[in-house]
């Protein structure tokens, strides 16, 4: 049997638009994953502490406020500080073209923007975790 | 494995989290891990929180954690949510209500999916309790899935079981039924600011007046969202703890707990063994074709396993009377 994949889906920062995050959480559930949903208005510190306690394989971050360049790398750095750099980090939301290279450089493995299908996200997580 | 064991016993959060995953996913090393920590178990106080979906179990747990922390106690929480019967996936959302404690070193929260285990807990919840216990948590709170009428496994495990009720779910006949309501050591009537709360308290009280045990559960009205009634509820839990200690019931419980675990492993082992026989599927077909009954099928398998006495048809509730 394939490994049971556990994913944290959370929203760092102050915007409360969680429809996208909930759609992704639901799609991952339907793909057989266990999803820890932490809800809105989380600090990067809270997200990282939760990811470590829950021993997740991946962290999915959603941000629609424009603060992704600050918040996403912060999560990656905190995970590194805690010796948990093996946890895969990906993101989604309203993210301009020009920011993507920088985010990937900072350790966010993939960015899913409006219009991307949940199947892509599922395939990405499954491939990465089973690597 | 040694690093994980040492780490978790020395308060390393990542090691504890990894240890839980090993146990939950039956990974190699599980046996060694459980053997190493088992002598250190049996010290934590176990509180079970159960009740219907949406009753406020997570919010109530959140407020209890805050109070326990004020009292200087370290707390472990296991929050169980259901797995999808179709995909096997799950959305574990209990800890949303508890995120204020995410950065507190004295609090460790772990979500568990039932993975189709019945009874309100996951199959490995007891093993995870052992891990949190060995890691030195003073109090362990187990929040069950939202339960209906018969998911009562928590009572076999917890020292004190809190049943959370809310107004508006049914009438006095529901309350008179067997099951979840019977297992409460303490009742919380949550959302007590809503219509029908006083009536529910009265109906519960009337039910309890007829009960005969020597512990009579108290009923506490709470509004968990607004942090109302939580201190009284915790005082009620402590009162039950005194009773449990006084009667030595914690030891009784621990023993029934390990008995239950032994039986679970036995059952798993027997089923696995049966499945390993090449003609197992043939037997299922024979039953399907109505050539033999399921009971006869089980008898055949026990014979194969070398079991001489056939207790399947000689034991049972009525056997002693004959």
Coordinates of C-alpha atoms in Angstrom, one line a residue:
Chain A
X1 CA 0.0 0.0 0.0
X2 CA 1.2 3.5 -0.8
X3 CA 2.3 5.7 2.1
X4 CA -0.5 7.7 3.8
X5 CA 0.3 11.3 2.9
X6 CA -0.3 14.0 5.6
X7 CA -0.5 17.6 4.6
X8 CA -1.0 20.8 6.5
X9 CA -3.1 23.5 4.8
X10 CA -3.0 26.9 6.4
X11 CA -3.2 30.6 5.8
X12 CA -0.4 32.7 7.1
X13 CA -1.1 36.4 7.6
X14 CA -4.1 38.6 7.9
X15 CA -6.4 38.0 5.0
X16 CA -9.4 35.9 5.7
X17 CA -10.2 34.6 2.2
X18 CA -10.1 30.9 2.9
X19 CA -12.3 29.5 0.1
X20 CA -9.3 28.4 -2.0
X21 CA -7.6 26.8 1.0
X22 CA -10.7 24.9 1.8
X23 CA -11.2 23.7 -1.8
X24 CA -7.6 22.4 -1.8
X25 CA -8.1 20.7 1.6
X26 CA -11.2 19.0 0.4
X27 CA -9.6 17.9 -2.9
X28 CA -6.6 16.4 -1.0
X29 CA -9.0 14.6 1.3
X30 CA -10.8 13.1 -1.7
X31 CA -7.4 12.0 -3.0
X32 CA -7.0 10.0 0.2
X33 CA -4.7 12.3 2.1
X34 CA -5.0 13.3 5.7
X35 CA -5.2 17.1 5.9
X36 CA -4.5 19.2 9.0
X37 CA -6.5 22.3 8.4
X38 CA -5.3 25.2 10.6
X39 CA -7.6 27.9 9.3
X40 CA -7.0 31.6 8.8
X41 CA -4.7 34.2 10.4
X42 CA -1.9 32.0 11.5
X43 CA 1.6 33.2 12.1
X44 CA 4.5 31.4 10.3
X45 CA 5.6 30.3 13.8
X46 CA 2.2 28.6 14.5
X47 CA 2.2 26.9 11.2
X48 CA 5.7 25.5 11.7
X49 CA 5.0 24.3 15.3
X50 CA 1.9 22.6 14.0
X51 CA 3.6 21.0 11.1
X52 CA 6.3 19.5 13.4
X53 CA 3.8 18.3 16.0
X54 CA 1.6 16.7 13.4
X55 CA 4.7 15.3 11.5
X56 CA 3.3 16.2 8.1
X57 CA 4.9 15.4 4.8
X58 CA 4.0 18.7 3.2
X59 CA 2.8 22.2 4.1
X60 CA 0.5 24.1 1.7
X61 CA 0.3 27.9 2.2
X62 CA -2.4 30.1 0.9
X63 CA -2.1 33.9 0.7
X64 CA -4.3 36.4 -1.1
X65 CA -3.1 39.6 0.6
X66 CA 0.2 40.2 -1.2
X67 CA 2.4 39.3 1.8
X68 CA 3.6 36.0 0.3
X69 CA 7.1 37.3 -0.3
X70 CA 7.5 37.8 3.4
X71 CA 5.4 35.0 4.8
X72 CA 6.2 32.0 2.6
X73 CA 10.0 32.2 3.0
X74 CA 9.6 32.7 6.7
X75 CA 7.9 29.3 7.0
X76 CA 10.7 27.6 5.0
X77 CA 13.3 29.3 7.2
X78 CA 11.6 28.4 10.5
X79 CA 11.3 24.7 9.3
X80 CA 15.1 24.7 8.6
X81 CA 15.8 26.2 12.0
X82 CA 13.9 23.4 13.6
X83 CA 15.7 20.8 11.6
X84 CA 12.6 20.0 9.6
X85 CA 13.7 21.1 6.1
X86 CA 12.6 17.7 4.8
X87 CA 9.0 18.9 5.0
X88 CA 7.8 20.0 1.5
X89 CA 6.5 23.5 1.2
X90 CA 4.2 24.7 -1.6
X91 CA 2.0 27.7 -2.0
X92 CA -1.0 29.2 -3.7
X93 CA -3.0 32.4 -4.1
X94 CA -2.7 35.7 -5.9
X95 CA 1.0 35.7 -6.8
X96 CA 2.4 37.8 -9.5
X97 CA 4.6 36.3 -12.3
X98 CA 7.6 38.2 -11.2
X99 CA 7.6 36.8 -7.6
X100 CA 7.6 33.1 -8.5
X101 CA 11.3 32.8 -9.2
X102 CA 12.2 34.4 -5.9
X103 CA 9.8 32.2 -3.9
X104 CA 11.2 29.1 -5.5
X105 CA 14.7 30.3 -4.8
X106 CA 13.6 30.7 -1.1
X107 CA 12.6 27.0 -1.0
X108 CA 8.9 27.0 -1.9
X109 CA 8.9 24.0 -4.2
X110 CA 5.8 25.0 -6.3
X111 CA 3.3 27.8 -6.6
X112 CA -0.3 27.1 -7.7
X113 CA -2.1 30.2 -9.0
X114 CA -5.7 30.9 -9.9
X115 CA -6.8 28.6 -12.7
X116 CA -4.6 25.7 -11.7
X117 CA -6.5 22.4 -11.2
X118 CA -6.5 20.5 -7.9
X119 CA -5.3 17.5 -9.8
X120 CA -2.0 19.3 -10.5
X121 CA -1.6 19.9 -6.8
X122 CA -2.4 16.3 -5.9
X123 CA 0.0 15.0 -8.5
X124 CA 2.7 17.3 -7.4
X125 CA 2.4 16.4 -3.7
X126 CA 2.2 12.6 -4.5
X127 CA 5.2 12.7 -6.7
X128 CA 7.3 14.8 -4.4
X129 CA 6.5 12.8 -1.2
X130 CA 7.0 9.4 -2.8
X131 CA 10.3 10.4 -4.3
Chain B
X1 CA 15.3 4.5 16.5
X2 CA 17.4 5.0 19.6
X3 CA 17.7 8.7 18.7
X4 CA 13.9 9.0 18.5
X5 CA 13.4 7.2 21.8
X6 CA 16.0 9.3 23.6
X7 CA 14.7 12.5 22.0
X8 CA 11.1 12.0 22.9
X9 CA 12.0 11.0 26.5
X10 CA 14.1 14.2 26.8
X11 CA 11.3 16.5 25.6
X12 CA 12.3 16.8 21.9
X13 CA 9.1 17.7 20.1
X14 CA 10.1 16.4 16.6
X15 CA 11.2 13.0 18.1
X16 CA 7.8 12.6 19.8
X17 CA 6.0 13.5 16.6
X18 CA 8.1 11.0 14.6
X19 CA 7.5 8.4 17.3
X20 CA 3.7 8.9 17.0
X21 CA 3.9 8.5 13.2
X22 CA 5.8 5.2 13.6
X23 CA 3.1 3.9 15.8
X24 CA 0.2 5.2 13.8
X25 CA 1.5 3.9 10.5
X26 CA 2.8 0.5 11.9
X27 CA 6.3 1.4 10.7
X28 CA 9.3 -0.8 11.4
X29 CA 10.6 -0.1 14.9
X30 CA 7.2 0.2 16.4
X31 CA 7.7 -2.8 18.7
X32 CA 11.1 -1.6 19.9
X33 CA 9.8 1.9 20.5
X34 CA 6.7 0.8 22.5
X35 CA 8.9 -1.6 24.5
X36 CA 11.3 1.1 25.4
X37 CA 8.7 3.6 26.6
X38 CA 6.2 1.2 28.2
X39 CA 7.8 1.1 31.6
X40 CA 7.4 4.9 31.8
X41 CA 3.6 4.9 31.2
X42 CA 0.8 5.0 33.7
X43 CA 1.5 8.4 35.2
X44 CA -0.6 10.9 33.2
X45 CA -4.2 11.7 34.0
X46 CA -6.4 10.8 31.1
X47 CA -9.5 12.9 30.4
X48 CA -11.9 11.9 27.6
X49 CA -14.0 14.5 25.9
X50 CA -16.9 13.1 23.8
X51 CA -20.3 14.2 22.5
X52 CA -22.1 14.9 19.2
X53 CA -20.5 16.7 16.3
X54 CA -20.6 20.5 16.8
X55 CA -21.3 20.3 20.5
X56 CA -18.1 22.3 21.2
X57 CA -15.7 19.6 22.2
X58 CA -12.7 21.3 20.6
X59 CA -13.5 24.8 22.0
X60 CA -14.1 23.3 25.4
X61 CA -10.8 21.4 25.2
X62 CA -9.0 24.7 24.2
X63 CA -10.3 26.4 27.3
X64 CA -9.5 23.5 29.5
X65 CA -5.9 23.5 28.2
X66 CA -5.6 27.2 29.1
X67 CA -6.7 26.5 32.7
X68 CA -4.5 23.5 33.1
X69 CA -1.5 25.5 31.9
X70 CA -2.3 28.3 34.4
X71 CA -2.0 25.5 37.0
X72 CA 1.4 24.6 35.7
X73 CA 0.4 21.3 34.2
X74 CA 1.8 20.0 30.9
X75 CA -0.9 18.8 28.5
X76 CA -1.0 16.4 25.6
X77 CA -4.0 16.4 23.3
X78 CA -5.2 13.7 20.9
X79 CA -7.9 15.0 18.6
X80 CA -9.7 12.3 16.6
X81 CA -11.6 13.1 13.5
X82 CA -13.3 10.7 11.0
X83 CA -11.7 9.3 7.8
X84 CA -13.7 9.3 4.6
X85 CA -15.2 5.8 4.1
X86 CA -14.7 6.4 0.3
X87 CA -11.2 7.9 -0.2
X88 CA -9.6 7.1 3.2
X89 CA -8.6 10.8 3.4
X90 CA -9.6 13.1 6.2
X91 CA -9.8 16.7 7.1
X92 CA -8.5 17.1 10.7
X93 CA -9.8 20.4 11.9
X94 CA -10.1 20.1 15.7
X95 CA -7.0 21.9 16.4
X96 CA -8.2 25.1 14.6
X97 CA -9.8 25.9 17.9
X98 CA -6.7 25.3 19.9
X99 CA -4.1 27.2 17.8
X100 CA -3.6 29.8 20.6
X101 CA -1.5 27.0 22.3
X102 CA 0.6 26.2 19.2
X103 CA 3.7 28.0 20.5
X104 CA 3.4 26.7 24.1
X105 CA 6.1 24.1 24.9
X106 CA 4.0 22.7 27.6
X107 CA 1.3 21.7 25.1
X108 CA 1.5 19.0 22.4
X109 CA -1.5 18.5 20.1
X110 CA -1.8 15.7 17.7
X111 CA -4.7 15.0 15.3
X112 CA -5.6 11.5 14.4
X113 CA -7.9 10.2 11.7
X114 CA -10.0 7.1 12.6
X115 CA -8.9 5.2 9.5
X116 CA -12.3 3.5 9.5
X117 CA -11.9 2.2 13.1
X118 CA -15.2 2.2 14.9
X119 CA -15.9 3.3 18.5
X120 CA -15.0 6.9 18.3
X121 CA -11.2 6.6 18.4
X122 CA -8.4 5.5 16.0
X123 CA -7.0 2.0 16.4
X124 CA -3.7 3.3 17.6
X125 CA -5.0 6.0 19.9
X126 CA -4.0 4.0 23.0
X127 CA -0.5 3.6 21.8
X128 CA -0.3 7.3 21.2
X129 CA -1.5 7.9 24.7
X130 CA 1.4 5.7 25.9
X131 CA 3.8 7.9 24.0
X132 CA 2.5 11.2 25.4
X133 CA 2.4 9.6 28.9
X134 CA 6.0 8.5 28.6
X135 CA 7.0 11.9 27.3
X136 CA 5.9 13.3 30.7
X137 CA 2.7 15.0 30.0
X138 CA 0.8 15.5 33.3
X139 CA -2.7 15.5 31.7
X140 CA -3.7 13.9 28.4
X141 CA -7.0 15.0 26.8
X142 CA -8.5 12.7 24.2
X143 CA -11.2 14.3 22.1
X144 CA -13.2 11.7 20.3
X145 CA -14.9 12.0 16.9
X146 CA -18.3 13.5 17.1
X147 CA -20.3 10.6 18.4
X148 CA -23.9 9.5 18.1
X149 CA -25.2 6.9 20.4
X150 CA -22.8 4.0 20.6
X151 CA -19.2 5.1 20.2
X152 CA -18.1 4.6 23.8
X153 CA -14.6 3.2 23.6
X154 CA -13.3 6.3 25.4
X155 CA -14.8 5.2 28.7
X156 CA -12.6 2.1 28.7
X157 CA -9.5 4.3 28.4
X158 CA -10.1 7.7 30.2
X159 CA -10.0 8.1 33.9
X160 CA -12.6 10.8 33.6
X161 CA -15.0 10.9 30.7
X162 CA -16.7 14.2 30.0
X163 CA -19.8 14.0 27.8
X164 CA -20.6 17.3 26.1
X165 CA -24.2 17.9 25.3
X166 CA -26.0 20.8 23.6
X167 CA -29.7 21.8 23.7
X168 CA -31.9 20.9 20.8
X169 CA -30.8 17.4 19.9
X170 CA -33.8 15.4 21.1
X171 CA -36.3 14.8 23.8
X172 CA -36.3 12.8 27.1
X173 CA -36.5 9.5 25.3
X174 CA -33.1 10.1 23.6
X175 CA -31.7 10.8 27.0
X176 CA -33.2 7.5 28.5
X177 CA -31.5 5.4 25.8
X178 CA -28.4 3.4 26.5
X179 CA -25.0 4.3 25.2
X180 CA -23.1 7.6 25.2
X181 CA -25.1 9.2 28.0
X182 CA -24.4 6.3 30.3
X183 CA -20.6 6.7 30.1
X184 CA -20.4 10.3 31.5
X185 CA -18.5 10.9 34.7
X186 CA -19.1 14.5 34.3
X187 CA -21.6 16.3 32.0
X188 CA -21.0 19.6 30.3
X189 CA -24.1 21.2 28.8
X190 CA -22.4 23.5 26.4
X191 CA -23.9 26.5 24.5
X192 CA -25.9 27.0 27.7
X193 CA -26.9 30.5 26.5
X194 CA -29.2 28.8 23.9
X195 CA -32.8 28.1 24.3
X196 CA -33.6 24.7 25.8
X197 CA -30.4 24.5 27.9
X198 CA -32.2 24.6 31.3
X199 CA -34.6 21.9 30.1
X200 CA -31.8 19.7 29.0
X201 CA -30.1 20.1 32.4
X202 CA -33.4 19.1 34.1
X203 CA -33.8 16.1 31.9
X204 CA -30.3 14.9 32.5
X205 CA -30.8 15.4 36.2
X206 CA -34.0 13.4 36.2
X207 CA -32.1 10.6 34.4
X208 CA -29.2 10.7 36.9
X209 CA -31.6 10.6 39.8
X210 CA -32.5 7.1 38.7
X211 CA -29.0 5.8 38.4
X212 CA -27.7 3.5 41.0
X213 CA -23.9 3.7 40.8
X214 CA -21.9 5.2 43.8
X215 CA -20.6 8.0 41.6
X216 CA -23.3 10.4 40.5
X217 CA -22.1 12.6 37.6
X218 CA -22.4 16.4 38.1
X219 CA -23.8 18.6 35.3
X220 CA -22.0 21.8 34.4
X221 CA -23.4 24.5 32.2
X222 CA -20.8 26.0 29.9
X223 CA -20.5 28.5 27.1
X224 CA -17.0 27.4 25.9
X225 CA -16.8 30.1 23.2
X226 CA -17.1 32.8 25.9
X227 CA -15.0 30.9 28.5
X228 CA -18.0 30.6 30.8
X229 CA -18.3 27.8 33.3
X230 CA -14.9 26.2 32.5
X231 CA -13.4 26.5 35.9
X232 CA -16.4 24.8 37.5
X233 CA -16.2 22.1 34.9
X234 CA -12.5 21.5 35.6
X235 CA -13.2 21.5 39.4
X236 CA -15.8 18.8 38.6
X237 CA -13.3 16.8 36.7
X238 CA -10.8 17.0 39.6
X239 CA -13.5 15.9 42.0
X240 CA -14.0 12.8 39.9
X241 CA -10.3 12.3 39.9
X242 CA -10.2 12.2 43.7
X243 CA -12.9 9.6 43.6
X244 CA -11.0 7.5 41.0
X245 CA -7.8 7.7 43.0
X246 CA -9.6 7.0 46.3
X247 CA -11.1 3.8 45.0
X248 CA -8.0 2.7 43.1
X249 CA -10.0 2.8 39.9
X250 CA -7.0 4.2 37.9
X251 CA -5.2 0.9 38.4
X252 CA -8.3 -1.0 37.5
X253 CA -8.7 1.1 34.4
X254 CA -5.0 0.7 33.4
X255 CA -5.5 -3.1 33.6
X256 CA -8.6 -3.1 31.6
X257 CA -6.9 -0.9 29.1
X258 CA -3.9 -3.2 28.6
X259 CA -6.3 -6.2 28.4
X260 CA -8.2 -4.4 25.6
X261 CA -5.0 -3.7 23.8
X262 CA -3.9 -7.3 24.1
X263 CA -7.2 -8.4 22.6
X264 CA -6.9 -5.9 19.7
X265 CA -3.5 -7.2 18.8
X266 CA -4.8 -10.8 19.1
X267 CA -7.7 -10.1 16.8
X268 CA -5.5 -8.4 14.2
X269 CA -3.1 -11.3 14.3
X270 CA -5.8 -13.9 13.9
X271 CA -7.4 -12.1 11.0
X272 CA -4.0 -11.7 9.3
X273 CA -3.2 -15.3 9.8
X274 CA -6.6 -16.4 8.4
X275 CA -6.0 -14.1 5.4
X276 CA -2.7 -15.7 4.8
X277 CA -4.2 -19.2 4.1
X278 CA -4.3 -19.8 0.3
X279 CA -7.8 -21.2 0.5
X280 CA -9.3 -18.3 2.5
X281 CA -10.9 -16.8 -0.6
X282 CA -12.3 -20.2 -1.5
X283 CA -13.9 -20.3 1.9
X284 CA -15.4 -16.9 1.4
X285 CA -16.8 -18.2 -1.9
X286 CA -18.2 -21.3 -0.2
X287 CA -20.1 -19.0 2.2
X288 CA -21.2 -16.7 -0.6
X289 CA -22.6 -19.8 -2.4
X290 CA -24.4 -20.7 0.8
X291 CA -22.7 -24.1 1.0
X292 CA -21.6 -23.3 4.5
X293 CA -22.5 -20.6 7.1
X294 CA -20.0 -17.9 8.2
X295 CA -19.9 -19.5 11.6
X296 CA -18.9 -22.9 10.0
X297 CA -16.3 -21.0 8.0
X298 CA -14.8 -19.5 11.1
X299 CA -14.7 -23.0 12.7
X300 CA -12.8 -24.4 9.8
X301 CA -10.2 -21.7 10.1
X302 CA -9.8 -22.2 13.8
X303 CA -9.3 -25.9 13.2
X304 CA -6.6 -25.0 10.7
X305 CA -4.9 -22.8 13.3
X306 CA -4.8 -25.8 15.6
X307 CA -7.4 -24.5 18.0
X308 CA -8.9 -27.7 19.6
X309 CA -11.9 -26.5 21.6
X310 CA -14.5 -24.8 19.6
X311 CA -15.6 -21.9 21.8
X312 CA -17.5 -20.3 19.0
X313 CA -20.5 -22.6 19.6
X314 CA -19.8 -23.7 23.2
X315 CA -19.4 -20.3 24.9
X316 CA -21.6 -17.4 24.9
X317 CA -24.1 -15.7 27.2
X318 CA -26.5 -18.6 27.6
X319 CA -24.0 -21.4 27.9
X320 CA -23.6 -21.2 31.7
X321 CA -27.3 -21.5 32.2
X322 CA -27.6 -24.8 30.3

